Amino acid sequence: MATPLPGEWRRTHTCGELRASHVGQTVTLNGWVQARRNHGGIYFIDLRDRYGVSQVVLDEKVAATVRLGPECVLSVRGKVNARSAANVNKERDTGEIELVAEHVEVLSPSRTPPFVVDGDEEVSTETRLKYRYIDLRRPQMQKNLIHRARLISAMRRAFENEGFLEVETPILTKATPEGARDYLVPSRVHPGEFYALPQSPQIFKQILMVGGIDKYFQVARCFRDEDLRADRQPEFTQLDMEMSFVEEDDVFAVWERVMAHTFRESMQIELTLPFPRLRWEDAMERFGVDKPDMRFGVELKDLAPWASTSTFGVFTAALSAGGRVMGIALPAVHALSRKDIQALEEVAKSLGAQGLAYWKAAREGSSGPLARFVPDAASAEHLMGLLGASAGDTCLFAAGKESQVRRVLGELRTQLGKRFGLADRAIQAFAWVTHFPLFEYDADAGRWFSAHHPFTAPEDWTLGGDGADPGKLASRSYDLVYNGWELGSGSVRIHRPDVQEKVFQILGIGPEERQRKFGFFVEALASGAPPHAGFAMGLDRIVALSLGLDNIRDVVAFPKTASATDLMCQAPSTVAPEQLAEVHVKCIPAP
Ligand code: ASP
């Protein structure tokens, strides 16, 4: 066989491309060896790339020219052959043909891979992350990354169609208060000084508004040094945007059009617009959480009118202490076992409840621990009316401080939703939750914090006047909620320097700190800041959720572990003393 000319190894087709129409053509494929079989001197190889798998046939003579191992990279030139009807593989797009190799070249050998790329064995997360380059060859990972790219590209196009300008903001910057710890980068040329990696482009996007860039967006990497959870990464990507001369409705309308376009383009799903809106207070009252899954009912109900006349001391005591008595009703078709009830009681207790009162609803002959406090048919009728319950439904109750009652019942509702699959998977339940509180009090720190961030406008520009209770102020912030997940947050911003100063005061940021950290920003606000508002969506999360995944690790090419390490390149790592000296840093050994 003649030595191939330089460059002849390059593919003419991908491994997913060949069909019956190519039969008779001489082609070259490049790809990875996924599987090898020897059938009495004839060798079969499954050759894979990201487009698919093609079967290659090698006779003994050709096979003798190469040493093939799993995952080695080949160039195969040969003729496309039609498979006999009996040998057609219907599972594969290329199943009607095979490539009869005339020349095979090993472009790159492979070490024995740590796991089989197309195998069904369970591979640990650690191994997958350590050998991410092998993991990325798995069709599932490739599907996830392709979906991610399509979704982001559809979103970009949607914002461009809306007249938004993509602007990049700095990565080496000053701390932005989003409520997490900053990642710091020491400066070499300014000894003892540090940059912070952005927790979000918040301050820059607002300054872009002052700069007249009235419609901005960016696919922005954000960095937050927080304790990690399943759906968090220390660096993550947001679709960040800001607009001038607008209020809430304008931001909502843009995002609704963008989401409709994105779902249509990347998933062929038609969304129903506009998305429902509900105030934070109503979300908490009806669902007990600020990110309700609205694909099912089982809403929280106020039972005070019944409880106030009942003889159950726990309930009457809660009411007279200014607390609440609330309940939820689970339809009778979803039978709760004793074990289920015990598990729910544990959940309630872990959230601070003393126990879990339940009642199997019936006008007569009801059961459960609460039954003896429902003395007659009239009382049962009253309670069932308030709960919206039918005979046979399981009703769960909570009594005590309002925040705790909501928290307990909200969590029970969520868990019941999961346990009984109450959510209709065919529904895309988007909703805007608006008017979150402006401030939250942290008793440990003894001070107020912004519930969203300090640049969020109050509902009342006077901040309730002098001496108002900051805990009672509503903000003009909003979240977009999707099937029980928070997809992103935003707000109408403070564009008046006097109000911004007042908010800093309430947050206990003194004049010196204000000047040092935000002086430039307040000056910008004082230099002709248009009214503006914006929003940022967590892209990793929407990509994962739209694939039905609840962990964002599978939609990030190179994610970090729960302890913020990169197992593949072993970051973070120590550095040479000279490198530290250069940036004027000395390490204090960990205690
Ligand atoms: N910067 C905010 C965040 O990252 C979003 C926004 O207010 O636009 O949560």
PDB file of N, CA and C and ligand atoms in Angstrom, residues 178 199-200 202 205 224 238 240-242 452-453 489-491 493 534-536, ligand 1:
ATOM      1  N   GLU A 178     -22.743  41.711  46.424  1.00  0.00           N
ATOM      2  CA  GLU A 178     -23.882  40.836  46.132  1.00  0.00           C
ATOM      3  C   GLU A 178     -24.122  39.914  47.314  1.00  0.00           C
ATOM      4  N   GLN A 199     -18.523  39.726  41.520  1.00  0.00           N
ATOM      5  CA  GLN A 199     -19.635  38.838  41.905  1.00  0.00           C
ATOM      6  C   GLN A 199     -20.757  38.973  40.891  1.00  0.00           C
ATOM      7  N   SER A 200     -20.778  40.108  40.226  1.00  0.00           N
ATOM      8  CA  SER A 200     -21.678  40.342  39.088  1.00  0.00           C
ATOM      9  C   SER A 200     -21.238  41.674  38.484  1.00  0.00           C
ATOM     10  N   GLN A 202     -22.796  44.283  38.321  1.00  0.00           N
ATOM     11  CA  GLN A 202     -23.835  45.211  38.758  1.00  0.00           C
ATOM     12  C   GLN A 202     -23.452  46.692  38.621  1.00  0.00           C
ATOM     13  N   LYS A 205     -22.747  47.792  35.019  1.00  0.00           N
ATOM     14  CA  LYS A 205     -23.896  47.914  34.098  1.00  0.00           C
ATOM     15  C   LYS A 205     -24.701  49.157  34.427  1.00  0.00           C
ATOM     16  N   ARG A 224     -18.216  33.958  43.086  1.00  0.00           N
ATOM     17  CA  ARG A 224     -18.666  34.168  44.473  1.00  0.00           C
ATOM     18  C   ARG A 224     -18.054  33.085  45.345  1.00  0.00           C
ATOM     19  N   GLN A 238     -23.916  34.276  33.957  1.00  0.00           N
ATOM     20  CA  GLN A 238     -25.230  34.919  33.968  1.00  0.00           C
ATOM     21  C   GLN A 238     -25.485  35.572  32.616  1.00  0.00           C
ATOM     22  N   ASP A 240     -26.678  38.769  31.791  1.00  0.00           N
ATOM     23  CA  ASP A 240     -26.864  39.981  32.584  1.00  0.00           C
ATOM     24  C   ASP A 240     -27.383  41.088  31.674  1.00  0.00           C
ATOM     25  N   MET A 241     -28.345  41.868  32.130  1.00  0.00           N
ATOM     26  CA  MET A 241     -28.847  42.956  31.279  1.00  0.00           C
ATOM     27  C   MET A 241     -29.300  44.147  32.118  1.00  0.00           C
ATOM     28  N   GLU A 242     -29.377  45.301  31.456  1.00  0.00           N
ATOM     29  CA  GLU A 242     -29.828  46.530  32.111  1.00  0.00           C
ATOM     30  C   GLU A 242     -30.431  47.431  31.036  1.00  0.00           C
ATOM     31  N   HIS A 452     -31.793  42.107  48.375  1.00  0.00           N
ATOM     32  CA  HIS A 452     -31.264  41.842  47.023  1.00  0.00           C
ATOM     33  C   HIS A 452     -29.861  42.407  46.969  1.00  0.00           C
ATOM     34  N   HIS A 453     -29.698  43.684  46.650  1.00  0.00           N
ATOM     35  CA  HIS A 453     -28.412  44.359  46.813  1.00  0.00           C
ATOM     36  C   HIS A 453     -28.677  45.840  47.038  1.00  0.00           C
ATOM     37  N   SER A 489     -32.607  37.215  39.258  1.00  0.00           N
ATOM     38  CA  SER A 489     -33.143  38.336  40.037  1.00  0.00           C
ATOM     39  C   SER A 489     -32.824  39.636  39.327  1.00  0.00           C
ATOM     40  N   GLY A 490     -33.576  40.632  39.700  1.00  0.00           N
ATOM     41  CA  GLY A 490     -33.298  41.961  39.186  1.00  0.00           C
ATOM     42  C   GLY A 490     -34.088  42.977  39.971  1.00  0.00           C
ATOM     43  N   SER A 491     -33.965  44.227  39.547  1.00  0.00           N
ATOM     44  CA  SER A 491     -34.719  45.273  40.242  1.00  0.00           C
ATOM     45  C   SER A 491     -34.728  46.555  39.435  1.00  0.00           C
ATOM     46  N   ARG A 493     -33.610  50.216  39.813  1.00  0.00           N
ATOM     47  CA  ARG A 493     -32.471  50.679  40.614  1.00  0.00           C
ATOM     48  C   ARG A 493     -32.717  52.062  41.199  1.00  0.00           C
ATOM     49  N   GLY A 534     -32.917  46.358  35.696  1.00  0.00           N
ATOM     50  CA  GLY A 534     -32.265  45.242  35.005  1.00  0.00           C
ATOM     51  C   GLY A 534     -32.538  43.920  35.659  1.00  0.00           C
ATOM     52  N   PHE A 535     -31.816  42.925  35.169  1.00  0.00           N
ATOM     53  CA  PHE A 535     -32.079  41.556  35.593  1.00  0.00           C
ATOM     54  C   PHE A 535     -30.893  40.702  35.167  1.00  0.00           C
ATOM     55  N   ALA A 536     -30.659  39.614  35.899  1.00  0.00           N
ATOM     56  CA  ALA A 536     -29.626  38.656  35.475  1.00  0.00           C
ATOM     57  C   ALA A 536     -30.158  37.253  35.678  1.00  0.00           C
TER      58      ALA A 536
HETATM   59  N1  ASP B   1     -26.638  41.655  39.913  1.00  0.00           N
HETATM   60  C1  ASP B   1     -27.783  40.898  40.341  1.00  0.00           C
HETATM   61  C2  ASP B   1     -27.377  39.478  40.672  1.00  0.00           C
HETATM   62  O1  ASP B   1     -26.333  39.016  40.241  1.00  0.00           O
HETATM   63  C3  ASP B   1     -28.851  40.836  39.325  1.00  0.00           C
HETATM   64  C4  ASP B   1     -29.435  42.168  39.015  1.00  0.00           C
HETATM   65  O2  ASP B   1     -29.904  42.850  39.917  1.00  0.00           O
HETATM   66  O3  ASP B   1     -29.447  42.515  37.810  1.00  0.00           O
HETATM   67  O4  ASP B   1     -28.111  38.758  41.341  1.00  0.00           O
END
